[in-house]
Coordinates of C-alpha atoms and ligand atoms in Angstrom, one line a residue:
X1 CA 138.4 103.9 90.0
X2 CA 139.6 102.5 93.2
X3 CA 138.9 98.8 93.4
X4 CA 137.1 98.8 96.8
X5 CA 134.8 101.6 95.7
X6 CA 133.3 99.2 93.2
X7 CA 130.7 96.6 94.2
X8 CA 129.6 93.8 92.0
X9 CA 126.0 94.8 91.6
X10 CA 123.1 92.5 92.6
X11 CA 122.6 93.8 89.1
X12 CA 124.5 92.8 86.0
X13 CA 127.1 95.5 85.5
X14 CA 130.0 96.5 87.6
X15 CA 129.0 99.9 88.9
X16 CA 130.1 102.0 91.8
X17 CA 127.5 102.0 94.6
X18 CA 129.6 103.6 97.3
X19 CA 130.5 107.3 97.1
X20 CA 127.1 108.3 95.8
X21 CA 126.5 111.9 96.7
X22 CA 123.8 113.2 94.2
X23 CA 120.6 112.0 92.7
X24 CA 122.3 112.6 89.4
X25 CA 124.8 109.8 90.2
X26 CA 121.9 107.6 91.4
X27 CA 120.1 108.2 88.0
X28 CA 123.3 107.3 86.1
X29 CA 123.7 104.1 88.0
X30 CA 120.0 103.2 87.8
X31 CA 120.2 103.6 84.0
X32 CA 122.9 101.0 83.8
X33 CA 121.3 98.6 86.2
X34 CA 117.7 98.5 85.0
X35 CA 116.4 97.1 81.7
X36 CA 116.0 100.0 79.3
X37 CA 112.2 99.7 79.1
X38 CA 112.0 100.0 82.9
X39 CA 114.4 103.0 83.1
X40 CA 112.6 104.7 80.2
X41 CA 109.2 104.2 82.0
X42 CA 110.6 106.0 85.0
X43 CA 112.6 108.7 83.3
X44 CA 110.5 109.3 80.2
X45 CA 107.7 111.7 79.7
X46 CA 105.2 112.9 77.2
X47 CA 105.9 113.9 73.6
X48 CA 109.3 115.3 72.8
X49 CA 110.0 115.5 76.6
X50 CA 110.2 119.3 76.4
X51 CA 108.4 119.7 79.8
X52 CA 111.0 117.5 81.5
X53 CA 113.9 119.6 80.2
X54 CA 112.0 122.8 81.0
X55 CA 111.4 121.6 84.6
X56 CA 115.2 121.3 85.1
X57 CA 116.1 124.4 83.2
X58 CA 113.8 126.6 85.2
X59 CA 115.3 125.4 88.4
X60 CA 118.8 125.9 87.1
X61 CA 118.0 129.5 86.0
X62 CA 117.1 130.5 89.6
X63 CA 119.9 131.5 92.0
X64 CA 119.5 132.1 95.8
X65 CA 120.9 135.1 97.4
X66 CA 122.9 134.3 100.6
X67 CA 123.0 136.3 103.8
X68 CA 126.1 136.4 105.9
X69 CA 126.6 136.3 109.6
X70 CA 123.2 135.2 110.8
X71 CA 123.4 132.9 113.8
X72 CA 122.1 129.6 112.3
X73 CA 123.5 127.2 114.8
X74 CA 120.0 126.0 115.6
X75 CA 118.9 125.7 112.0
X76 CA 116.5 122.8 111.3
X77 CA 114.6 121.4 108.3
X78 CA 111.5 120.5 110.3
X79 CA 108.2 121.8 109.2
X80 CA 104.5 121.5 110.1
X81 CA 102.0 120.7 107.4
X82 CA 98.3 119.8 107.9
X83 CA 98.9 120.1 111.6
X84 CA 101.6 117.4 111.7
X85 CA 105.3 117.9 112.3
X86 CA 107.7 116.3 109.8
X87 CA 111.5 116.1 109.6
X88 CA 111.7 118.0 106.3
X89 CA 109.4 119.8 103.8
X90 CA 109.4 117.0 101.2
X91 CA 107.6 113.8 100.6
X92 CA 107.7 110.7 98.3
X93 CA 105.3 111.5 95.4
X94 CA 102.7 109.0 94.4
X95 CA 104.0 106.6 91.7
X96 CA 102.2 103.8 90.0
X97 CA 104.1 100.7 89.0
X98 CA 107.1 101.6 91.2
X99 CA 107.8 97.9 91.9
X100 CA 108.8 97.5 88.3
X101 CA 112.1 99.0 89.4
X102 CA 112.4 96.3 92.0
X103 CA 109.8 94.2 93.8
X104 CA 109.3 95.7 97.2
X105 CA 110.0 99.4 96.2
X106 CA 106.7 100.7 97.5
X107 CA 107.3 99.0 100.9
X108 CA 110.9 100.1 101.1
X109 CA 110.0 103.8 100.4
X110 CA 107.1 103.7 102.9
X111 CA 109.4 102.2 105.5
X112 CA 112.1 104.8 105.1
X113 CA 109.5 107.6 105.0
X114 CA 108.2 106.4 108.4
X115 CA 111.6 106.0 109.9
X116 CA 112.9 109.4 108.7
X117 CA 109.5 111.0 109.4
X118 CA 108.5 112.4 106.0
X119 CA 105.1 111.7 104.3
X120 CA 104.8 108.8 101.8
X121 CA 102.1 109.2 99.2
X122 CA 100.7 105.9 97.9
X123 CA 99.3 106.0 94.4
X124 CA 95.9 104.7 93.3
X125 CA 98.0 102.8 90.7
X126 CA 100.6 101.5 93.1
X127 CA 101.8 98.0 92.9
X128 CA 101.2 97.5 96.6
X129 CA 97.7 97.9 98.2
X130 CA 96.9 100.5 100.8
X131 CA 96.4 98.2 103.7
X132 CA 99.9 96.6 103.8
X133 CA 101.5 100.0 103.1
X134 CA 99.5 101.5 105.9
X135 CA 100.9 98.9 108.3
X136 CA 104.3 100.2 107.4
X137 CA 103.9 104.0 107.0
X138 CA 101.1 104.4 109.5
X139 CA 100.4 108.1 110.2
X140 CA 103.0 109.1 107.6
X141 CA 100.8 107.7 104.9
X142 CA 98.9 110.0 102.5
X143 CA 96.8 108.6 99.7
X144 CA 96.5 109.7 96.0
X145 CA 93.2 109.1 94.3
X146 CA 92.5 109.2 90.6
X147 CA 88.9 110.3 90.6
X148 CA 88.4 108.4 87.3
X149 CA 85.3 107.5 85.4
X150 CA 83.9 105.1 87.9
X151 CA 82.5 107.0 90.9
X152 CA 81.8 103.8 92.9
X153 CA 85.4 102.6 92.5
X154 CA 86.7 106.0 93.7
X155 CA 84.3 105.9 96.6
X156 CA 85.5 102.4 97.6
X157 CA 89.1 103.6 97.5
X158 CA 88.3 106.6 99.7
X159 CA 86.5 104.3 102.1
X160 CA 89.6 102.1 102.4
X161 CA 91.8 105.1 102.9
X162 CA 89.5 106.3 105.7
X163 CA 89.3 102.8 107.2
X164 CA 93.1 102.7 107.6
X165 CA 93.2 106.2 109.1
X166 CA 94.6 108.3 106.2
X167 CA 93.9 112.0 106.8
X168 CA 95.5 113.5 103.7
X169 CA 94.0 112.7 100.3
X170 CA 95.5 113.9 97.0
X171 CA 93.1 113.9 94.0
X172 CA 95.0 113.9 90.8
X173 CA 93.3 115.8 88.0
X174 CA 95.9 116.1 85.3
X175 CA 95.3 112.9 83.3
X176 CA 92.1 113.6 81.4
X177 CA 93.5 111.4 78.7
X178 CA 96.5 109.1 78.7
X179 CA 99.7 110.9 77.6
X180 CA 101.6 110.1 74.5
X181 CA 104.7 108.5 76.0
X182 CA 106.9 107.8 73.0
X183 CA 109.6 105.8 74.9
X184 CA 106.9 103.4 76.3
X185 CA 105.4 103.0 72.9
X186 CA 108.8 102.2 71.3
X187 CA 109.5 99.7 74.0
X188 CA 106.1 98.1 73.7
X189 CA 105.3 99.1 77.3
X190 CA 102.0 100.8 76.3
X191 CA 98.7 99.0 76.9
X192 CA 98.0 96.5 75.4
X193 CA 101.5 95.3 76.4
X194 CA 103.5 94.1 73.4
X195 CA 107.2 94.3 74.3
X196 CA 109.4 94.9 71.3
X197 CA 112.0 92.3 70.4
X198 CA 114.6 94.9 71.5
X199 CA 112.9 95.1 74.9
X200 CA 112.8 91.4 75.3
X201 CA 116.5 91.0 74.4
X202 CA 117.5 93.9 76.7
X203 CA 115.6 92.4 79.7
X204 CA 117.4 89.1 79.1
X205 CA 120.7 91.1 79.4
X206 CA 119.6 92.0 83.0
X207 CA 119.3 88.6 84.6
X208 CA 119.4 89.9 88.2
X209 CA 116.4 92.2 87.5
X210 CA 114.7 89.4 85.7
X211 CA 115.2 87.0 88.6
X212 CA 113.9 89.4 91.2
X213 CA 110.9 90.1 89.0
X214 CA 110.2 86.4 88.5
X215 CA 110.5 85.7 92.2
X216 CA 108.5 88.8 93.3
X217 CA 104.7 89.2 93.6
X218 CA 102.8 89.4 90.4
X219 CA 102.8 93.1 89.3
X220 CA 99.5 94.8 89.0
X221 CA 97.5 97.7 90.4
X222 CA 97.1 96.1 93.8
X223 CA 94.5 98.6 95.0
X224 CA 92.1 97.1 92.4
X225 CA 92.9 93.5 92.9
X226 CA 89.9 93.0 95.2
X227 CA 87.4 94.0 92.5
X228 CA 89.0 92.5 89.5
X229 CA 91.4 89.9 90.9
X230 CA 90.3 87.3 88.5
X231 CA 91.6 89.1 85.4
X232 CA 94.9 88.5 83.9
X233 CA 97.5 91.1 84.7
X234 CA 97.2 92.7 81.3
X235 CA 93.5 92.8 81.0
X236 CA 93.4 94.1 84.5
X237 CA 95.9 96.9 83.8
X238 CA 93.9 97.8 80.6
X239 CA 90.7 97.9 82.5
X240 CA 92.1 100.1 85.3
X241 CA 93.8 102.5 83.0
X242 CA 90.5 103.1 81.1
X243 CA 88.9 104.0 84.4
X244 CA 91.7 106.4 85.5
X245 CA 91.8 108.8 82.5
X246 CA 88.4 110.4 81.9
X247 CA 88.0 113.4 79.6
X248 CA 84.4 114.0 80.9
X249 CA 85.5 114.8 84.5
X250 CA 84.8 118.3 85.7
X251 CA 84.9 120.2 89.0
X252 CA 81.6 118.6 90.1
X253 CA 83.6 115.5 90.9
X254 CA 85.8 117.5 93.2
X255 CA 82.8 119.0 94.9
X256 CA 81.5 115.5 95.5
X257 CA 84.9 114.3 96.8
X258 CA 85.0 117.3 99.0
X259 CA 81.6 116.4 100.5
X260 CA 82.6 112.7 100.9
X261 CA 86.1 113.2 102.3
X262 CA 86.2 114.6 105.9
X263 CA 89.9 115.3 106.2
X264 CA 92.6 117.2 104.2
X265 CA 91.9 117.3 100.5
X266 CA 94.7 118.3 98.1
X267 CA 94.1 118.7 94.3
X268 CA 97.2 117.4 92.5
X269 CA 98.1 118.6 89.0
X270 CA 97.2 122.3 88.9
X271 CA 99.2 124.8 86.9
X272 CA 96.6 127.5 86.1
X273 CA 96.0 130.2 88.8
X274 CA 92.3 130.2 87.9
X275 CA 92.1 126.5 88.8
X276 CA 93.9 127.1 92.0
X277 CA 91.2 129.6 92.9
X278 CA 88.5 127.2 92.0
X279 CA 90.0 124.5 94.1
X280 CA 90.2 127.0 97.0
X281 CA 86.5 128.1 96.5
X282 CA 85.4 124.4 96.5
X283 CA 87.0 123.9 99.9
X284 CA 90.2 122.1 99.0
X285 CA 92.9 122.4 101.7
X286 CA 95.8 122.4 99.3
X287 CA 97.0 121.9 95.8
X288 CA 100.0 120.3 94.2
X289 CA 101.3 122.6 91.5
X290 CA 102.6 120.0 89.1
X291 CA 103.0 119.1 85.5
X292 CA 103.2 115.4 86.5
X293 CA 107.0 115.5 86.1
X294 CA 106.5 116.2 82.4
X295 CA 104.6 113.0 81.9
X296 CA 101.3 114.4 80.7
X297 CA 101.1 117.7 78.7
X298 CA 104.5 118.2 77.0
X299 CA 103.7 121.9 76.3
X300 CA 103.0 122.6 80.0
X301 CA 105.0 125.2 81.8
X302 CA 107.3 124.2 84.7
X303 CA 105.7 124.2 88.1
X304 CA 108.4 126.5 89.5
X305 CA 107.7 129.2 86.9
X306 CA 104.0 129.4 87.5
X307 CA 104.3 129.1 91.2
X308 CA 104.5 132.8 92.2
X309 CA 101.4 133.6 90.1
X310 CA 99.6 130.8 91.9
X311 CA 100.6 132.0 95.3
X312 CA 99.6 135.6 94.4
X313 CA 96.2 134.3 93.2
X314 CA 95.3 132.4 96.3
X315 CA 97.3 134.1 99.0
X316 CA 97.5 132.0 102.2
X317 CA 94.1 130.3 101.7
X318 CA 95.6 127.1 100.4
X319 CA 98.6 124.9 101.3
X320 CA 100.7 125.0 98.2
X321 CA 102.8 121.9 97.3
X322 CA 105.2 121.9 94.3
X323 CA 106.5 119.0 92.3
X324 CA 108.1 118.3 88.9
X325 CA 111.9 118.4 88.4
X326 CA 113.0 118.6 92.0
X327 CA 116.3 116.8 92.4
X328 CA 118.2 118.3 95.3
X329 CA 118.1 120.5 98.4
X330 CA 118.7 123.7 96.4
X331 CA 115.6 122.9 94.3
X332 CA 113.6 122.4 97.5
X333 CA 114.8 125.7 98.8
X334 CA 114.1 127.5 95.5
X335 CA 110.5 126.0 95.6
X336 CA 110.0 127.2 99.2
X337 CA 111.4 130.7 98.3
X338 CA 109.0 130.8 95.4
X339 CA 106.0 130.3 97.8
X340 CA 105.7 126.6 98.3
X341 CA 104.9 125.1 101.7
X342 CA 106.1 121.7 100.7
X343 CA 107.6 119.7 97.9
X344 CA 107.1 116.2 96.3
X345 CA 109.8 114.2 94.5
X346 CA 109.1 111.3 92.3
X347 CA 111.8 109.9 90.1
X348 CA 114.6 110.8 92.5
X349 CA 113.3 108.2 94.9
X350 CA 113.1 105.5 92.2
X351 CA 116.7 106.3 91.1
X352 CA 117.7 105.8 94.7
X353 CA 116.2 102.3 94.7
X354 CA 117.4 101.5 91.2
X355 CA 121.0 102.4 92.1
X356 CA 121.4 101.5 95.7
X357 CA 118.7 98.9 96.4
X358 CA 115.8 98.6 98.8
X359 CA 117.8 98.8 102.0
X360 CA 120.1 101.7 101.4
X361 CA 118.5 103.7 98.6
X362 CA 115.5 105.2 100.3
X363 CA 117.2 106.1 103.6
X364 CA 120.3 107.5 101.8
X365 CA 118.3 109.9 99.5
X366 CA 116.2 111.2 102.4
X367 CA 119.3 111.9 104.5
X368 CA 121.0 113.4 101.5
X369 CA 118.2 115.8 100.6
X370 CA 117.8 116.9 104.2
X371 CA 121.5 117.5 104.6
X372 CA 121.6 119.5 101.3
X373 CA 118.6 121.6 102.4
X374 CA 120.0 122.3 105.8
X375 CA 123.3 123.4 104.3
X376 CA 121.5 125.8 101.9
X377 CA 119.3 127.2 104.7
X378 CA 122.4 128.1 106.7
X379 CA 124.1 129.7 103.7
X380 CA 120.9 131.8 103.3
X381 CA 120.9 132.8 106.9
X382 CA 117.7 131.0 107.7
X383 CA 117.0 128.8 110.7
X384 CA 113.8 127.3 109.4
X385 CA 112.4 126.5 105.9
X386 CA 109.5 128.9 106.7
X387 CA 111.8 131.9 106.6
X388 CA 112.4 131.4 102.8
X389 CA 110.6 133.9 100.6
X390 CA 111.0 135.6 97.3
X391 CA 113.6 138.0 98.6
X392 CA 116.0 135.1 98.3
X393 CA 115.4 134.6 94.6
X394 CA 118.0 136.0 92.2
X395 CA 117.8 137.7 89.8
X396 CA 115.1 139.6 91.7
X397 CA 112.7 139.0 88.9
X398 CA 113.3 135.2 88.8
X399 CA 110.2 133.2 89.2
X400 CA 107.9 136.2 89.7
Ligands
FMN501 C1 107.1 106.2 87.4 C2 106.1 107.3 87.8 C3 104.8 106.9 88.1 C4 103.9 108.0 88.5 N1 102.6 107.6 88.8 C5 101.8 108.6 89.3 C6 100.5 108.2 89.9 O1 100.1 107.0 89.9 N2 99.7 109.2 90.3 C7 100.1 110.5 90.3 O2 99.3 111.4 90.8 N3 101.3 110.9 89.9 C8 102.1 109.9 89.4 N4 103.4 110.3 88.9 C9 103.8 111.7 89.0 C10 104.5 112.0 90.4 O3 103.5 111.9 91.4 C11 105.0 113.4 90.4 O4 104.1 114.3 90.1 C12 106.2 113.5 89.5 O5 107.0 112.4 89.4 C13 107.1 114.7 89.9 O6 108.2 114.9 89.0 P1 109.7 114.3 89.3 O7 109.6 112.9 88.9 O8 110.5 115.2 88.3 O9 110.0 114.6 90.7 C14 104.3 109.3 88.5 C15 105.6 109.6 88.2 C16 106.5 108.6 87.9 C17 107.9 109.0 87.6

């Protein structure tokens, strides 16, 4: 490799950081730069990680049928969702503990989302609290709520979201129990935290990451620090994670949230067309069709394969958002052609930060995805993302 295409990482290995053109390259570089336990936390999923592989495979199996000689000189990726215009039909998915990748990750992603005009979804379990993130993302901020076992806690979070002016709330319903994440268990990242010797030694081999972590703010679920600020980081994380997964939850909680939340309500983590209909009947404005990026039920189908059935079940009554396995502009186009109005990406954004850092990573990936999507739209003869429909899916039966 040419010498000046190589930068000495702020990290510990000599890795190329210029000439990055795909999220796959970002992922490969992030894998080298991050301690293994951190990379595994981001990349890994439930069980045998079949759902993760399935998410990718199902996207790869779909092709898009181009149309020639349509005037697309004015093509644009802009879309309107929930009455607001955005630069592109994708957002940063909610991600807990993102600052493990690098202190400041939540803030950097929120800043780039604001600058590039896409939504940024802050997680209940984020490492940065909603108020400072709102100061950065402003009206590009959406908030994700885990309804959890403690209704009062959820109500307080909703109140804080309302107070800062959030108008789109995502209620995540696909963690009735914590998933079996084998990599995290092997690395000792599960709660209670007991890092394995291998993890400790591996972290020591990444002094730049370690230094940043040591100098950064104490990591925790910052949205809960007000109520349990006195607890140690670990006791706190354990306490919160017990609140978040709750097998007793049922649709009555969604009804209650619907009554309490005056703005857009989106139910995140739906795969079953019957559940999509229930969400619609209870007055939700949208759903995120998601298998949580393969991080919860390993036997779950891919979002992209159930999507047409969900669109058929609920027609135009709901705004339909898709996530899980989206890695490039073609995947976004395939999602929209399958009936999605909008798409979330999770890991891809963390790979961008892990590979290119806080300044360049988030802006680069947003530009890259937009450019890829625009390129694909023009090949398909479309001037807007809204023109995509199932007629572009190939083979014709794909995804139906
Ligand atoms: C590190 C990490 C943390 C996550 N934390 C949350 C969370 O706190 N709340 C939530 O609703 N989803 C969470 N998710 C799931 C994402 O919102 C999204 O559904 C998933 O990442 C999409 O799949 P993808 O990573 O293949 O794009 C998390 C995902 C990752 C990778």
